[in-house]
mmCIF file of N, CA and C in Angstrom:
data_model
loop_
_atom_site.group_PDB
_atom_site.id
_atom_site.type_symbol
_atom_site.label_atom_id
_atom_site.label_comp_id
_atom_site.label_asym_id
_atom_site.label_seq_id
_atom_site.Cartn_x
_atom_site.Cartn_y
_atom_site.Cartn_z
ATOM 1 N N ASP T 140 83.494 -32.369 251.393
ATOM 2 C CA ASP T 140 82.772 -31.841 250.245
ATOM 3 C C ASP T 140 82.514 -32.924 249.192
ATOM 4 N N LEU T 141 83.538 -33.729 248.923
ATOM 5 C CA LEU T 141 83.399 -34.767 247.915
ATOM 6 C C LEU T 141 82.303 -35.759 248.282
ATOM 7 N N ALA T 142 82.220 -36.127 249.527
ATOM 8 C CA ALA T 142 81.205 -37.089 249.961
ATOM 9 C C ALA T 142 79.794 -36.536 249.819
ATOM 10 N N ASN T 143 79.633 -35.231 249.862
ATOM 11 C CA ASN T 143 78.319 -34.614 249.752
ATOM 12 C C ASN T 143 77.956 -34.209 248.332
ATOM 13 N N SER T 144 78.866 -34.359 247.385
ATOM 14 C CA SER T 144 78.582 -33.931 246.017
ATOM 15 C C SER T 144 77.915 -35.059 245.233
ATOM 16 N N ASP T 145 77.212 -34.662 244.168
ATOM 17 C CA ASP T 145 76.586 -35.646 243.282
ATOM 18 C C ASP T 145 77.670 -36.334 242.472
ATOM 19 N N SER T 146 77.449 -37.594 242.178
ATOM 20 C CA SER T 146 78.388 -38.328 241.340
ATOM 21 C C SER T 146 77.621 -38.985 240.207
ATOM 22 N N GLU T 147 78.353 -39.254 239.125
ATOM 23 C CA GLU T 147 77.744 -39.892 237.968
ATOM 24 C C GLU T 147 78.373 -41.264 237.792
ATOM 25 N N ASN T 148 77.556 -42.271 237.676
ATOM 26 C CA ASN T 148 78.036 -43.615 237.404
ATOM 27 C C ASN T 148 78.243 -43.718 235.898
ATOM 28 N N ILE T 149 79.510 -43.626 235.465
ATOM 29 C CA ILE T 149 79.764 -43.578 234.029
ATOM 30 C C ILE T 149 79.393 -44.873 233.327
ATOM 31 N N SER T 150 79.269 -45.969 234.041
ATOM 32 C CA SER T 150 78.857 -47.215 233.405
ATOM 33 C C SER T 150 77.380 -47.181 233.025
ATOM 34 N N ARG T 151 76.647 -46.189 233.483
ATOM 35 C CA ARG T 151 75.228 -46.074 233.152
ATOM 36 C C ARG T 151 74.951 -44.959 232.148
ATOM 37 N N ARG T 152 75.984 -44.408 231.551
ATOM 38 C CA ARG T 152 75.785 -43.369 230.544
ATOM 39 C C ARG T 152 75.075 -43.945 229.327
ATOM 40 N N ALA T 153 74.304 -43.117 228.663
ATOM 41 C CA ALA T 153 73.607 -43.555 227.453
ATOM 42 C C ALA T 153 74.522 -43.508 226.231
ATOM 43 N N HIS T 154 75.624 -42.759 226.312
ATOM 44 C CA HIS T 154 76.532 -42.573 225.187
ATOM 45 C C HIS T 154 77.975 -42.564 225.679
ATOM 46 N N LEU T 155 78.881 -42.870 224.779
ATOM 47 C CA LEU T 155 80.299 -42.632 225.005
ATOM 48 C C LEU T 155 80.680 -41.441 224.129
ATOM 49 N N ARG T 156 81.554 -40.579 224.635
ATOM 50 C CA ARG T 156 81.906 -39.363 223.900
ATOM 51 C C ARG T 156 83.397 -39.357 223.601
ATOM 52 N N ARG T 157 83.719 -38.919 222.403
ATOM 53 C CA ARG T 157 85.117 -38.689 222.039
ATOM 54 C C ARG T 157 85.266 -37.234 221.619
ATOM 55 N N SER T 158 86.188 -36.557 222.244
ATOM 56 C CA SER T 158 86.590 -35.209 221.843
ATOM 57 C C SER T 158 88.071 -35.284 221.534
ATOM 58 N N ASP T 159 88.426 -34.894 220.328
ATOM 59 C CA ASP T 159 89.813 -35.011 219.907
ATOM 60 C C ASP T 159 90.150 -33.886 218.947
ATOM 61 N N THR T 160 91.440 -33.725 218.696
ATOM 62 C CA THR T 160 91.885 -32.712 217.751
ATOM 63 C C THR T 160 92.688 -33.355 216.639
ATOM 64 N N ILE T 161 92.670 -32.694 215.510
ATOM 65 C CA ILE T 161 93.483 -33.077 214.360
ATOM 66 C C ILE T 161 94.294 -31.839 214.010
ATOM 67 N N ARG T 162 95.601 -32.001 213.982
ATOM 68 C CA ARG T 162 96.474 -30.858 213.712
ATOM 69 C C ARG T 162 97.046 -30.968 212.305
ATOM 70 N N LEU T 163 96.801 -29.944 211.509
ATOM 71 C CA LEU T 163 97.340 -29.861 210.158
ATOM 72 C C LEU T 163 98.536 -28.916 210.174
ATOM 73 N N LYS T 164 99.437 -29.093 209.217
ATOM 74 C CA LYS T 164 100.588 -28.194 209.141
ATOM 75 C C LYS T 164 100.100 -26.757 208.994
ATOM 76 N N SER T 165 100.827 -25.834 209.590
ATOM 77 C CA SER T 165 100.394 -24.436 209.619
ATOM 78 C C SER T 165 100.343 -23.798 208.236
ATOM 79 N N ASP T 166 101.098 -24.317 207.285
ATOM 80 C CA ASP T 166 101.083 -23.739 205.939
ATOM 81 C C ASP T 166 100.109 -24.451 204.995
ATOM 82 N N THR T 167 99.185 -25.227 205.572
ATOM 83 C CA THR T 167 98.184 -25.917 204.758
ATOM 84 C C THR T 167 97.302 -24.884 204.073
ATOM 85 N N PRO T 168 97.131 -24.975 202.757
ATOM 86 C CA PRO T 168 96.267 -24.014 202.051
ATOM 87 C C PRO T 168 94.818 -24.082 202.559
ATOM 88 N N LEU T 169 94.149 -22.954 202.504
ATOM 89 C CA LEU T 169 92.771 -22.849 202.974
ATOM 90 C C LEU T 169 91.871 -23.905 202.329
ATOM 91 N N GLU T 170 92.044 -24.145 201.047
ATOM 92 C CA GLU T 170 91.210 -25.136 200.360
ATOM 93 C C GLU T 170 91.386 -26.524 200.979
ATOM 94 N N LYS T 171 92.616 -26.859 201.371
ATOM 95 C CA LYS T 171 92.882 -28.165 201.987
ATOM 96 C C LYS T 171 92.320 -28.229 203.409
ATOM 97 N N ILE T 172 92.325 -27.105 204.115
ATOM 98 C CA ILE T 172 91.723 -27.067 205.452
ATOM 99 C C ILE T 172 90.224 -27.301 205.345
ATOM 100 N N GLN T 173 89.596 -26.623 204.393
ATOM 101 C CA GLN T 173 88.158 -26.810 204.185
ATOM 102 C C GLN T 173 87.855 -28.242 203.759
ATOM 103 N N GLN T 174 88.709 -28.811 202.920
ATOM 104 C CA GLN T 174 88.521 -30.198 202.492
ATOM 105 C C GLN T 174 88.669 -31.150 203.681
ATOM 106 N N ALA T 175 89.623 -30.880 204.560
ATOM 107 C CA ALA T 175 89.808 -31.719 205.751
ATOM 108 C C ALA T 175 88.565 -31.685 206.626
ATOM 109 N N LEU T 176 87.990 -30.505 206.823
ATOM 110 C CA LEU T 176 86.755 -30.394 207.604
ATOM 111 C C LEU T 176 85.646 -31.224 206.970
ATOM 112 N N GLU T 177 85.523 -31.144 205.645
ATOM 113 C CA GLU T 177 84.491 -31.903 204.937
ATOM 114 C C GLU T 177 84.719 -33.410 205.068
ATOM 115 N N ILE T 178 85.972 -33.836 205.004
ATOM 116 C CA ILE T 178 86.294 -35.260 205.132
ATOM 117 C C ILE T 178 85.876 -35.772 206.504
ATOM 118 N N VAL T 179 86.215 -35.034 207.546
ATOM 119 C CA VAL T 179 85.880 -35.475 208.904
ATOM 120 C C VAL T 179 84.361 -35.484 209.091
ATOM 121 N N ARG T 180 83.704 -34.424 208.642
ATOM 122 C CA ARG T 180 82.238 -34.372 208.783
ATOM 123 C C ARG T 180 81.568 -35.523 208.038
ATOM 124 N N ALA T 181 82.024 -35.812 206.830
ATOM 125 C CA ALA T 181 81.438 -36.910 206.045
ATOM 126 C C ALA T 181 81.683 -38.256 206.715
ATOM 127 N N ALA T 182 82.875 -38.437 207.285
ATOM 128 C CA ALA T 182 83.198 -39.705 207.939
ATOM 129 C C ALA T 182 82.336 -39.948 209.169
ATOM 130 N N LEU T 183 81.874 -38.870 209.794
ATOM 131 C CA LEU T 183 81.053 -38.999 211.002
ATOM 132 C C LEU T 183 79.554 -38.966 210.716
ATOM 133 N N GLN T 184 79.184 -38.726 209.481
ATOM 134 C CA GLN T 184 77.773 -38.631 209.111
ATOM 135 C C GLN T 184 77.120 -40.004 209.098
ATOM 136 N N ASP T 185 76.065 -40.184 209.880
ATOM 137 C CA ASP T 185 75.275 -41.416 209.885
ATOM 138 C C ASP T 185 76.118 -42.682 210.035
ATOM 139 N N GLN T 186 77.075 -42.647 210.920
ATOM 140 C CA GLN T 186 77.930 -43.798 211.148
ATOM 141 C C GLN T 186 77.372 -44.678 212.260
ATOM 142 N N GLU T 187 77.948 -45.860 212.364
ATOM 143 C CA GLU T 187 77.604 -46.776 213.452
ATOM 144 C C GLU T 187 77.696 -46.038 214.780
ATOM 145 N N GLY T 188 76.698 -46.216 215.619
ATOM 146 C CA GLY T 188 76.717 -45.603 216.936
ATOM 147 C C GLY T 188 76.223 -44.174 216.972
ATOM 148 N N SER T 189 75.864 -43.622 215.823
ATOM 149 C CA SER T 189 75.408 -42.225 215.820
ATOM 150 C C SER T 189 73.980 -42.125 216.347
ATOM 151 N N ASP T 190 73.662 -40.975 216.875
ATOM 152 C CA ASP T 190 72.340 -40.688 217.430
ATOM 153 C C ASP T 190 71.912 -39.340 216.873
ATOM 154 N N PRO T 191 70.787 -39.269 216.161
ATOM 155 C CA PRO T 191 70.369 -37.997 215.574
ATOM 156 C C PRO T 191 70.158 -36.896 216.605
ATOM 157 N N ASN T 192 69.951 -37.257 217.868
ATOM 158 C CA ASN T 192 69.776 -36.254 218.917
ATOM 159 C C ASN T 192 71.105 -35.698 219.419
ATOM 160 N N LYS T 193 72.202 -36.339 219.037
ATOM 161 C CA LYS T 193 73.544 -35.886 219.426
ATOM 162 C C LYS T 193 74.437 -35.905 218.187
ATOM 163 N N PRO T 194 74.276 -34.948 217.278
ATOM 164 C CA PRO T 194 75.083 -34.953 216.059
ATOM 165 C C PRO T 194 76.550 -34.613 216.361
ATOM 166 N N PRO T 195 77.456 -35.122 215.535
ATOM 167 C CA PRO T 195 78.867 -34.803 215.731
ATOM 168 C C PRO T 195 79.136 -33.326 215.463
ATOM 169 N N ALA T 196 80.195 -32.823 216.051
ATOM 170 C CA ALA T 196 80.611 -31.433 215.845
ATOM 171 C C ALA T 196 82.058 -31.434 215.366
ATOM 172 N N VAL T 197 82.310 -30.718 214.284
ATOM 173 C CA VAL T 197 83.655 -30.603 213.720
ATOM 174 C C VAL T 197 83.880 -29.141 213.378
ATOM 175 N N HIS T 198 84.967 -28.561 213.917
ATOM 176 C CA HIS T 198 85.221 -27.130 213.727
ATOM 177 C C HIS T 198 86.712 -26.841 213.641
ATOM 178 N N LEU T 199 87.041 -25.768 212.951
ATOM 179 C CA LEU T 199 88.383 -25.211 212.978
ATOM 180 C C LEU T 199 88.464 -24.410 214.266
ATOM 181 N N THR T 200 89.373 -24.782 215.165
ATOM 182 C CA THR T 200 89.390 -24.152 216.481
ATOM 183 C C THR T 200 90.612 -23.307 216.776
ATOM 184 N N ALA T 201 91.704 -23.515 216.045
ATOM 185 C CA ALA T 201 92.902 -22.724 216.344
ATOM 186 C C ALA T 201 93.802 -22.638 215.121
ATOM 187 N N ILE T 202 94.459 -21.491 215.022
ATOM 188 C CA ILE T 202 95.457 -21.261 213.985
ATOM 189 C C ILE T 202 96.708 -20.783 214.704
ATOM 190 N N GLY T 203 97.786 -21.526 214.567
ATOM 191 C CA GLY T 203 99.007 -21.156 215.261
ATOM 192 C C GLY T 203 100.209 -21.261 214.351
ATOM 193 N N PRO T 204 101.362 -20.885 214.844
ATOM 194 C CA PRO T 204 102.568 -20.917 214.016
ATOM 195 C C PRO T 204 103.027 -22.332 213.669
ATOM 196 N N ASP T 205 102.610 -23.318 214.463
ATOM 197 C CA ASP T 205 103.033 -24.690 214.201
ATOM 198 C C ASP T 205 101.926 -25.592 213.672
ATOM 199 N N ALA T 206 100.659 -25.163 213.773
ATOM 200 C CA ALA T 206 99.570 -26.036 213.315
ATOM 201 C C ALA T 206 98.254 -25.286 213.206
ATOM 202 N N VAL T 207 97.398 -25.841 212.370
ATOM 203 C CA VAL T 207 95.985 -25.450 212.292
ATOM 204 C C VAL T 207 95.243 -26.603 212.957
ATOM 205 N N THR T 208 94.384 -26.292 213.925
ATOM 206 C CA THR T 208 93.760 -27.343 214.723
ATOM 207 C C THR T 208 92.272 -27.472 214.417
ATOM 208 N N LEU T 209 91.875 -28.693 214.108
ATOM 209 C CA LEU T 209 90.466 -29.028 213.922
ATOM 210 C C LEU T 209 90.038 -29.816 215.160
ATOM 211 N N ALA T 210 88.860 -29.541 215.658
ATOM 212 C CA ALA T 210 88.330 -30.280 216.803
ATOM 213 C C ALA T 210 87.123 -31.080 216.355
ATOM 214 N N MET T 211 87.031 -32.296 216.864
ATOM 215 C CA MET T 211 85.853 -33.116 216.577
ATOM 216 C C MET T 211 85.352 -33.716 217.879
ATOM 217 N N THR T 212 84.045 -33.718 217.997
ATOM 218 C CA THR T 212 83.388 -34.354 219.137
ATOM 219 C C THR T 212 82.230 -35.171 218.585
ATOM 220 N N TYR T 213 82.142 -36.401 219.056
ATOM 221 C CA TYR T 213 80.996 -37.224 218.666
ATOM 222 C C TYR T 213 80.655 -38.183 219.789
ATOM 223 N N TRP T 214 79.438 -38.690 219.713
ATOM 224 C CA TRP T 214 78.906 -39.598 220.730
ATOM 225 C C TRP T 214 78.603 -40.933 220.084
ATOM 226 N N PHE T 215 78.779 -42.005 220.858
ATOM 227 C CA PHE T 215 78.567 -43.363 220.369
ATOM 228 C C PHE T 215 77.525 -44.034 221.247
ATOM 229 N N HIS T 216 76.531 -44.646 220.587
ATOM 230 C CA HIS T 216 75.422 -45.269 221.309
ATOM 231 C C HIS T 216 75.155 -46.641 220.703
ATOM 232 N N PRO T 217 74.906 -47.639 221.495
ATOM 233 C CA PRO T 217 74.930 -47.698 222.957
ATOM 234 C C PRO T 217 76.372 -47.707 223.455
ATOM 235 N N PRO T 218 76.581 -47.476 224.739
ATOM 236 C CA PRO T 218 77.927 -47.325 225.284
ATOM 237 C C PRO T 218 78.675 -48.653 225.446
ATOM 238 N N ASP T 219 79.045 -49.243 224.337
ATOM 239 C CA ASP T 219 79.806 -50.492 224.323
ATOM 240 C C ASP T 219 81.263 -50.123 224.046
ATOM 241 N N THR T 220 82.117 -50.250 225.046
ATOM 242 C CA THR T 220 83.494 -49.766 224.911
ATOM 243 C C THR T 220 84.283 -50.500 223.836
ATOM 244 N N ALA T 221 84.048 -51.783 223.646
ATOM 245 C CA ALA T 221 84.773 -52.527 222.612
ATOM 246 C C ALA T 221 84.360 -52.055 221.219
ATOM 247 N N LYS T 222 83.067 -51.884 220.999
ATOM 248 C CA LYS T 222 82.598 -51.391 219.697
ATOM 249 C C LYS T 222 83.040 -49.950 219.471
ATOM 250 N N PHE T 223 83.058 -49.151 220.535
ATOM 251 C CA PHE T 223 83.512 -47.765 220.449
ATOM 252 C C PHE T 223 84.988 -47.710 220.050
ATOM 253 N N ALA T 224 85.804 -48.546 220.671
ATOM 254 C CA ALA T 224 87.234 -48.580 220.338
ATOM 255 C C ALA T 224 87.444 -49.013 218.886
ATOM 256 N N ALA T 225 86.701 -50.016 218.440
ATOM 257 C CA ALA T 225 86.814 -50.484 217.061
ATOM 258 C C ALA T 225 86.367 -49.392 216.082
ATOM 259 N N PHE T 226 85.285 -48.693 216.425
ATOM 260 C CA PHE T 226 84.821 -47.592 215.572
ATOM 261 C C PHE T 226 85.875 -46.493 215.496
ATOM 262 N N ASN T 227 86.456 -46.131 216.637
ATOM 263 C CA ASN T 227 87.491 -45.086 216.653
ATOM 264 C C ASN T 227 88.673 -45.478 215.771
ATOM 265 N N GLU T 228 89.081 -46.724 215.840
ATOM 266 C CA GLU T 228 90.191 -47.189 215.008
ATOM 267 C C GLU T 228 89.847 -47.085 213.522
ATOM 268 N N ARG T 229 88.656 -47.565 213.145
ATOM 269 C CA ARG T 229 88.234 -47.480 211.735
ATOM 270 C C ARG T 229 88.166 -46.034 211.272
ATOM 271 N N LEU T 230 87.623 -45.166 212.130
ATOM 272 C CA LEU T 230 87.536 -43.748 211.780
ATOM 273 C C LEU T 230 88.930 -43.158 211.574
ATOM 274 N N ASN T 231 89.840 -43.423 212.498
ATOM 275 C CA ASN T 231 91.200 -42.887 212.382
ATOM 276 C C ASN T 231 91.870 -43.352 211.091
ATOM 277 N N LEU T 232 91.732 -44.630 210.769
ATOM 278 C CA LEU T 232 92.334 -45.148 209.541
ATOM 279 C C LEU T 232 91.692 -44.536 208.304
ATOM 280 N N THR T 233 90.376 -44.363 208.333
ATOM 281 C CA THR T 233 89.672 -43.726 207.221
ATOM 282 C C THR T 233 90.153 -42.297 207.021
ATOM 283 N N LEU T 234 90.257 -41.543 208.112
ATOM 284 C CA LEU T 234 90.714 -40.152 208.011
ATOM 285 C C LEU T 234 92.140 -40.083 207.481
ATOM 286 N N LEU T 235 93.021 -40.921 208.002
ATOM 287 C CA LEU T 235 94.409 -40.921 207.515
ATOM 288 C C LEU T 235 94.467 -41.232 206.024
ATOM 289 N N LYS T 236 93.721 -42.249 205.599
ATOM 290 C CA LYS T 236 93.713 -42.647 204.191
ATOM 291 C C LYS T 236 93.205 -41.507 203.313
ATOM 292 N N GLN T 237 92.106 -40.878 203.717
ATOM 293 C CA GLN T 237 91.529 -39.811 202.903
ATOM 294 C C GLN T 237 92.395 -38.550 202.909
ATOM 295 N N PHE T 238 93.006 -38.232 204.041
ATOM 296 C CA PHE T 238 93.903 -37.077 204.109
ATOM 297 C C PHE T 238 95.115 -37.318 203.197
ATOM 298 N N GLN T 239 95.697 -38.515 203.248
ATOM 299 C CA GLN T 239 96.845 -38.825 202.401
ATOM 300 C C GLN T 239 96.474 -38.743 200.934
ATOM 301 N N ALA T 240 95.312 -39.296 200.561
ATOM 302 C CA ALA T 240 94.877 -39.265 199.159
ATOM 303 C C ALA T 240 94.634 -37.846 198.672
ATOM 304 N N ALA T 241 94.191 -36.965 199.587
ATOM 305 C CA ALA T 241 93.895 -35.582 199.216
ATOM 306 C C ALA T 241 95.121 -34.675 199.348
ATOM 307 N N GLY T 242 96.229 -35.222 199.837
ATOM 308 C CA GLY T 242 97.429 -34.403 200.004
ATOM 309 C C GLY T 242 97.311 -33.400 201.136
ATOM 310 N N ILE T 243 96.612 -33.791 202.193
ATOM 311 C CA ILE T 243 96.429 -32.923 203.365
ATOM 312 C C ILE T 243 97.446 -33.349 204.420
ATOM 313 N N PRO T 244 98.436 -32.492 204.721
ATOM 314 C CA PRO T 244 99.506 -32.881 205.629
ATOM 315 C C PRO T 244 99.138 -32.685 207.103
ATOM 316 N N LEU T 245 99.441 -33.688 207.909
ATOM 317 C CA LEU T 245 99.263 -33.575 209.353
ATOM 318 C C LEU T 245 100.499 -32.916 209.955
ATOM 319 N N ALA T 246 100.304 -32.205 211.041
ATOM 320 C CA ALA T 246 101.427 -31.554 211.725
ATOM 321 C C ALA T 246 102.185 -32.573 212.552
#
């Protein structure tokens, strides 16, 4: 079956995709959750590697006893893995810095 199925050469993709979650403490006030969503959305707005045809998605996806979960998905173009890794690092540091400044606790 595997030999007869279609395959995708990932080295020929037009974009690299990151799907990740950010977990906030479960007792985070609603205002701080909304602020966290805004921070992530702003950080992904018109950034290096963005493509207007593939806008980032950021949503509150789960509420549990141990965490409130935000999901983010974005695409990076062109698919340069070194630049993508550097962008991811800068984004992570930016989010951590802004969350700390806003008093938004991670789980």
